Short mmCIF file of C-alpha atoms in Angstrom, two decimals:
data_model
loop_
_atom_site.label_atom_id
_atom_site.label_comp_id
_atom_site.label_asym_id
_atom_site.label_seq_id
_atom_site.Cartn_x
_atom_site.Cartn_y
_atom_site.Cartn_z
CA MET A 1 92.56 141.79 69.66
CA SER A 2 93.68 138.95 71.84
CA ASP A 3 91.47 140.33 74.68
CA ALA A 4 88.35 140.11 72.51
CA LEU A 5 89.23 136.58 71.55
CA ASP A 6 89.70 135.64 75.19
CA LEU A 7 86.31 137.12 76.12
CA THR A 8 84.60 135.10 73.41
CA ALA A 9 86.31 131.99 74.71
CA ALA A 10 85.32 132.85 78.29
CA GLU A 11 81.67 133.39 77.33
CA ALA A 12 81.57 130.10 75.48
CA ASP A 13 83.10 128.40 78.49
CA ALA A 14 80.55 130.00 80.84
CA ARG A 15 77.65 128.95 78.61
CA ALA A 16 79.00 125.40 78.45
CA ARG A 17 79.23 125.28 82.24
CA ASP A 18 75.67 126.66 82.60
CA ALA A 19 74.39 123.99 80.21
CA ALA A 20 76.07 121.29 82.27
CA ASP A 21 74.82 122.71 85.62
CA ALA A 22 72.55 120.17 87.29
CA LEU A 23 70.96 122.96 89.36
CA ALA A 24 70.28 125.25 86.38
CA SER A 25 66.57 124.37 86.24
CA PHE A 26 66.09 125.97 89.70
CA ARG A 27 66.57 129.34 88.02
CA ASP A 28 62.98 129.08 86.77
CA GLU A 29 61.72 128.73 90.34
CA PHE A 30 62.49 132.40 91.06
CA LEU A 31 60.95 135.67 89.94
CA ILE A 32 63.64 137.74 88.25
CA PRO A 33 62.97 141.49 87.94
CA PRO A 34 63.01 142.80 84.34
CA HIS A 35 65.73 145.05 82.97
CA GLY A 36 64.99 146.69 79.63
CA ASP A 37 63.82 143.89 77.38
CA GLY A 38 65.57 141.23 79.40
CA GLU A 39 66.14 140.24 82.98
CA GLN A 40 68.20 141.83 85.70
CA THR A 41 71.46 140.24 86.68
CA TYR A 42 70.73 139.89 90.37
CA LEU A 43 73.75 139.22 92.53
CA CYS A 44 72.39 140.10 95.98
CA GLY A 45 72.44 136.89 97.99
CA ASN A 46 73.23 138.04 101.52
CA SER A 47 70.07 139.98 102.32
CA LEU A 48 66.80 139.60 100.46
CA GLY A 49 67.32 137.20 97.60
CA LEU A 50 64.95 136.71 94.71
CA GLN A 51 61.40 135.74 95.52
CA PRO A 52 60.78 132.04 94.95
CA ARG A 53 57.66 131.54 92.79
CA ALA A 54 56.33 129.13 95.43
CA THR A 55 56.37 131.81 98.15
CA ARG A 56 53.06 133.41 97.12
CA GLN A 57 51.15 130.12 97.34
CA ALA A 58 52.88 129.13 100.59
CA LEU A 59 51.84 132.42 102.19
CA LEU A 60 48.29 132.09 100.83
CA ASP A 61 48.08 128.59 102.34
CA GLU A 62 49.00 129.97 105.73
CA LEU A 63 46.53 132.85 105.38
CA ASP A 64 43.80 130.39 104.41
CA ASP A 65 44.57 128.18 107.42
CA TRP A 66 44.56 131.24 109.66
CA GLY A 67 41.23 132.31 108.17
CA SER A 68 39.50 128.97 108.45
CA LEU A 69 41.05 127.63 111.66
CA ALA A 70 42.11 130.76 113.56
CA VAL A 71 44.14 129.80 116.64
CA GLU A 72 43.58 126.12 115.90
CA ALA A 73 45.95 126.48 112.94
CA HIS A 74 48.74 126.20 115.50
CA PHE A 75 47.89 122.51 115.72
CA ARG A 76 45.61 121.60 112.79
CA GLY A 77 46.88 123.62 109.82
CA ARG A 78 48.52 122.03 106.79
CA HIS A 79 51.80 123.08 108.33
CA PRO A 80 50.93 123.42 112.01
CA TRP A 81 52.66 126.50 113.46
CA MET A 82 53.39 125.11 116.87
CA PRO A 83 55.99 122.51 115.75
CA TYR A 84 57.16 124.56 112.76
CA HIS A 85 60.76 124.45 113.93
CA ALA A 86 60.62 120.65 113.77
CA GLU A 87 59.15 120.67 110.28
CA VAL A 88 62.05 122.67 108.84
CA ARG A 89 64.74 120.95 110.88
CA GLU A 90 65.69 118.24 108.33
CA HIS A 91 65.98 120.77 105.51
CA LEU A 92 68.04 123.18 107.59
CA ALA A 93 70.37 120.36 108.61
CA GLU A 94 70.94 119.54 104.93
CA LEU A 95 71.53 123.19 104.17
CA VAL A 96 74.17 123.74 106.86
CA GLY A 97 75.71 120.28 106.63
CA ALA A 98 74.80 119.12 110.11
CA GLN A 99 72.84 116.28 111.70
CA ALA A 100 69.14 117.02 112.22
CA GLY A 101 69.65 116.60 115.96
CA GLU A 102 72.19 119.40 115.93
CA VAL A 103 69.92 122.02 114.37
CA VAL A 104 67.13 124.10 115.81
CA ALA A 105 65.24 126.91 114.07
CA MET A 106 64.72 129.90 116.32
CA ASN A 107 64.26 133.65 116.25
CA SER A 108 66.16 136.36 114.44
CA LEU A 109 69.93 136.60 114.71
CA THR A 110 69.76 139.37 117.34
CA ALA A 111 67.32 137.51 119.57
CA ASN A 112 69.31 134.29 119.17
CA LEU A 113 72.56 135.94 120.21
CA HIS A 114 70.79 137.37 123.23
CA LEU A 115 69.35 133.98 124.20
CA MET A 116 72.73 132.33 123.74
CA MET A 117 74.38 134.88 126.01
CA VAL A 118 71.66 134.52 128.63
CA SER A 119 71.93 130.72 128.53
CA PHE A 120 75.65 130.17 128.41
CA TYR A 121 77.45 133.33 129.53
CA ARG A 122 78.30 132.78 133.19
CA PRO A 123 81.24 134.86 134.34
CA THR A 124 82.88 132.75 137.02
CA ALA A 125 84.92 135.43 138.75
CA GLN A 126 85.56 139.10 138.55
CA ARG A 127 88.86 140.88 139.02
CA PRO A 128 88.47 144.51 139.94
CA ALA A 129 91.63 146.58 140.26
CA ILE A 130 92.33 150.06 141.63
CA LEU A 131 94.83 152.11 139.63
CA ILE A 132 96.18 155.51 140.59
CA GLU A 133 97.53 157.06 137.45
CA LYS A 134 100.24 159.29 138.94
CA ASN A 135 101.45 157.08 141.79
CA PRO A 136 104.95 155.58 141.50
CA ASN A 137 103.28 152.17 141.35
CA MET A 138 100.12 152.71 139.39
CA LEU A 139 98.51 149.45 140.49
CA ALA A 140 97.29 149.85 144.06
CA ALA A 141 95.24 146.71 144.52
CA VAL A 142 93.70 143.78 142.64
CA PHE A 143 90.86 141.67 144.06
CA ASP A 144 89.64 138.21 143.07
CA ILE A 145 85.92 138.01 143.63
CA PRO A 146 84.48 134.49 143.56
CA PRO A 147 80.80 133.90 142.67
CA GLY A 148 78.56 134.88 145.58
CA THR A 149 80.69 137.80 146.72
CA GLU A 150 79.50 141.25 145.70
CA PRO A 151 81.75 143.15 143.30
CA ALA A 152 81.50 146.14 145.64
CA LEU A 153 84.49 146.70 147.87
CA SER A 154 85.91 149.48 149.89
CA THR A 155 89.45 150.09 150.99
CA ARG A 156 91.71 153.12 151.43
CA VAL A 157 94.68 154.11 149.32
CA LYS A 158 97.47 156.69 149.39
CA MET A 159 97.97 159.22 146.63
CA GLY A 160 101.13 161.21 146.05
CA GLN A 161 99.40 163.95 144.07
CA THR A 162 96.19 164.84 142.28
CA SER A 163 95.50 162.03 139.84
CA ARG A 164 92.89 160.06 138.06
CA VAL A 165 91.81 157.03 140.09
CA ILE A 166 90.72 154.20 137.85
CA ALA A 167 88.57 151.24 138.82
CA LEU A 168 89.21 148.45 136.34
CA VAL A 169 87.04 145.32 136.24
CA LYS A 170 87.56 142.11 134.39
CA ALA A 171 84.26 140.33 133.77
CA GLY A 172 84.50 137.24 131.61
CA ASP A 173 87.10 138.01 128.96
CA LYS A 174 86.43 141.73 128.83
CA TYR A 175 87.77 144.66 130.80
CA TYR A 176 85.65 147.64 131.85
CA TYR A 177 86.84 150.75 133.63
CA SER A 178 85.61 153.90 135.27
CA ALA A 179 87.85 156.84 136.17
CA LYS A 180 87.49 159.80 138.52
CA GLU A 181 89.86 162.71 139.13
CA VAL A 182 90.74 162.95 142.82
CA LYS A 183 92.41 166.16 144.02
CA VAL A 184 95.23 166.13 146.54
CA THR A 185 95.90 169.47 148.28
CA LEU A 186 98.88 170.26 150.47
CA GLY A 187 97.91 170.97 154.05
CA GLY A 188 94.57 169.28 154.28
CA CYS A 189 91.04 169.51 153.16
CA GLY A 190 90.88 172.60 150.92
CA GLY A 191 89.48 172.70 147.36
CA MET B 1 104.35 139.10 165.65
CA PRO B 2 102.19 141.81 164.08
CA ASP B 3 99.23 143.11 166.02
CA PRO B 4 95.92 141.30 165.50
CA MET B 5 93.32 142.46 163.03
CA LYS B 6 89.98 143.82 164.06
CA ILE B 7 87.30 141.90 162.19
CA ARG B 8 83.54 142.39 162.25
CA ALA B 9 81.18 140.12 160.37
CA THR B 10 77.47 140.84 160.55
CA MET B 11 74.39 139.85 158.61
CA ALA B 12 73.15 142.54 156.21
CA GLY B 13 69.91 141.11 154.87
CA ASP B 14 70.78 137.73 153.35
CA LYS B 15 74.43 138.68 152.96
CA VAL B 16 77.36 138.72 155.31
CA GLU B 17 79.12 142.06 155.61
CA VAL B 18 82.76 141.84 156.64
CA LYS B 19 84.84 144.79 157.82
CA VAL B 20 88.52 144.32 158.55
CA LEU B 21 91.08 146.68 160.03
CA MET B 22 94.64 145.40 159.75
CA ALA B 23 97.59 146.75 161.73
CA HIS B 24 100.44 147.39 159.30
CA GLU B 25 102.83 150.23 158.49
CA MET B 26 102.34 149.89 154.71
CA GLU B 27 105.58 151.71 153.88
CA THR B 28 105.58 152.81 150.26
CA GLY B 29 109.34 152.64 149.78
CA GLN B 30 109.28 156.25 148.58
CA ARG B 31 110.61 157.68 151.86
CA LYS B 32 114.38 157.82 152.33
CA GLY B 33 115.61 155.22 154.77
CA HIS B 34 112.28 153.38 154.83
CA PRO B 35 112.25 150.43 152.43
CA ALA B 36 108.93 149.25 151.06
CA TRP B 37 107.04 147.11 153.54
CA PHE B 38 103.48 146.29 152.72
CA ILE B 39 100.82 143.58 152.80
CA GLN B 40 100.91 141.78 149.45
CA ASN B 41 98.25 139.10 149.70
CA VAL B 42 94.98 139.01 151.57
CA SER B 43 92.49 136.18 151.64
CA ALA B 44 89.16 135.71 153.36
CA THR B 45 87.31 132.46 153.91
CA CYS B 46 83.91 131.55 155.32
CA ASN B 47 83.93 128.03 156.82
CA GLY B 48 86.89 127.28 154.56
CA ARG B 49 85.36 128.66 151.34
CA THR B 50 87.29 131.53 149.78
CA VAL B 51 85.05 134.59 149.60
CA LEU B 52 87.67 137.16 148.62
CA SER B 53 91.32 137.34 147.76
CA ALA B 54 93.41 140.36 146.92
CA GLN B 55 96.88 141.37 145.81
CA TRP B 56 97.97 144.73 147.15
CA GLY B 57 100.69 147.19 146.35
CA PRO B 58 102.31 149.76 148.65
CA ALA B 59 99.68 152.39 147.79
CA VAL B 60 97.13 150.84 150.12
CA SER B 61 96.86 152.98 153.26
CA LYS B 62 98.60 152.41 156.57
CA ASN B 63 96.51 150.15 158.83
CA PRO B 64 94.46 149.01 155.83
CA PHE B 65 90.70 148.88 155.92
CA LEU B 66 88.74 146.43 153.81
CA ALA B 67 85.00 145.95 153.53
CA PHE B 68 83.04 143.50 151.37
CA ARG B 69 79.86 141.45 151.29
CA PHE B 70 79.15 137.89 150.21
CA GLN B 71 76.21 135.50 149.90
CA GLY B 72 75.74 132.06 151.39
CA GLY B 73 76.83 132.81 154.97
CA LYS B 74 74.84 132.62 158.20
CA PRO B 75 75.28 133.58 161.84
CA GLY B 76 77.88 131.37 163.54
CA ASP B 77 79.96 130.81 160.37
CA LYS B 78 83.70 131.14 160.87
CA ILE B 79 85.36 134.00 159.00
CA VAL B 80 89.14 133.75 158.67
CA ILE B 81 91.27 136.59 157.30
CA HIS B 82 94.88 135.97 156.37
CA TRP B 83 97.54 138.34 155.12
CA VAL B 84 101.18 138.04 154.06
CA ASP B 85 103.49 141.01 153.60
CA ASN B 86 106.52 141.44 151.35
CA HIS B 87 108.83 140.45 154.23
CA GLY B 88 107.07 137.11 154.47
CA GLU B 89 105.44 138.01 157.76
CA SER B 90 101.83 136.96 158.10
CA ARG B 91 98.86 137.17 160.35
CA THR B 92 95.70 135.06 160.56
CA ASP B 93 92.69 136.14 162.60
CA GLU B 94 89.14 134.91 162.78
CA THR B 95 85.70 135.75 164.01
CA THR B 96 82.22 134.34 163.75
CA VAL B 97 79.33 135.93 161.88
CA ALA B 98 77.12 137.76 164.36
#
């Protein structure tokens, strides 16, 4: 019984909060899919949210500009395409809580990550190491390779027995390795 | 004083290829009566700029061989190779890029 009473109280509280919500009117700006006689309760916000009612007209405007101006719409459309990133900058800054000068609208997340890596990821030095798994001291050699020197080295090492030889490279903050089994045979060069 | 190194530095396209042969026993310390004795640090410079440095263990072969390439060198540049072993003995030898 007390549960039912609490639910009623909770619903009343929720309705009161909705009524006091200054942003509540924005609900009418979206198309909400039907569910039975009513509307769906749509909670998906991370991927494709609800379609804003204004989207259709905004797309039609662009299609009209494309149709009537063709390539010139890049510069002479209602919302010229060329400086589009600048047009949305102020709004994006508000959205993410930054200064307009700190925001730039670019490609998709994947392309942006790629561009960021290409622009800023500059490994300053590499540290390849040679490890011989079954030697008494596994670490045979470590090299510091400054920029400008090729990360291709050759040297010779001793092996007590057949073992995996591992080339380990540190590039940036990550380690990469490649291993190869090298056979050691008593008495020389056989199999 | 350890024996001198044999160093060759030649142009390979726009890069300098350096080949070094060092004279050292490189004892592993695994043989009875032969304590470990090996080159621990190696550095290479071109006109004073470090182009390679290395830390070695006793698994590197006797009379170690080392080959590497770097950019930004030209004929006449001075290549200096320096090593220090675990007894504190060292050797510095140089050549010019041919």
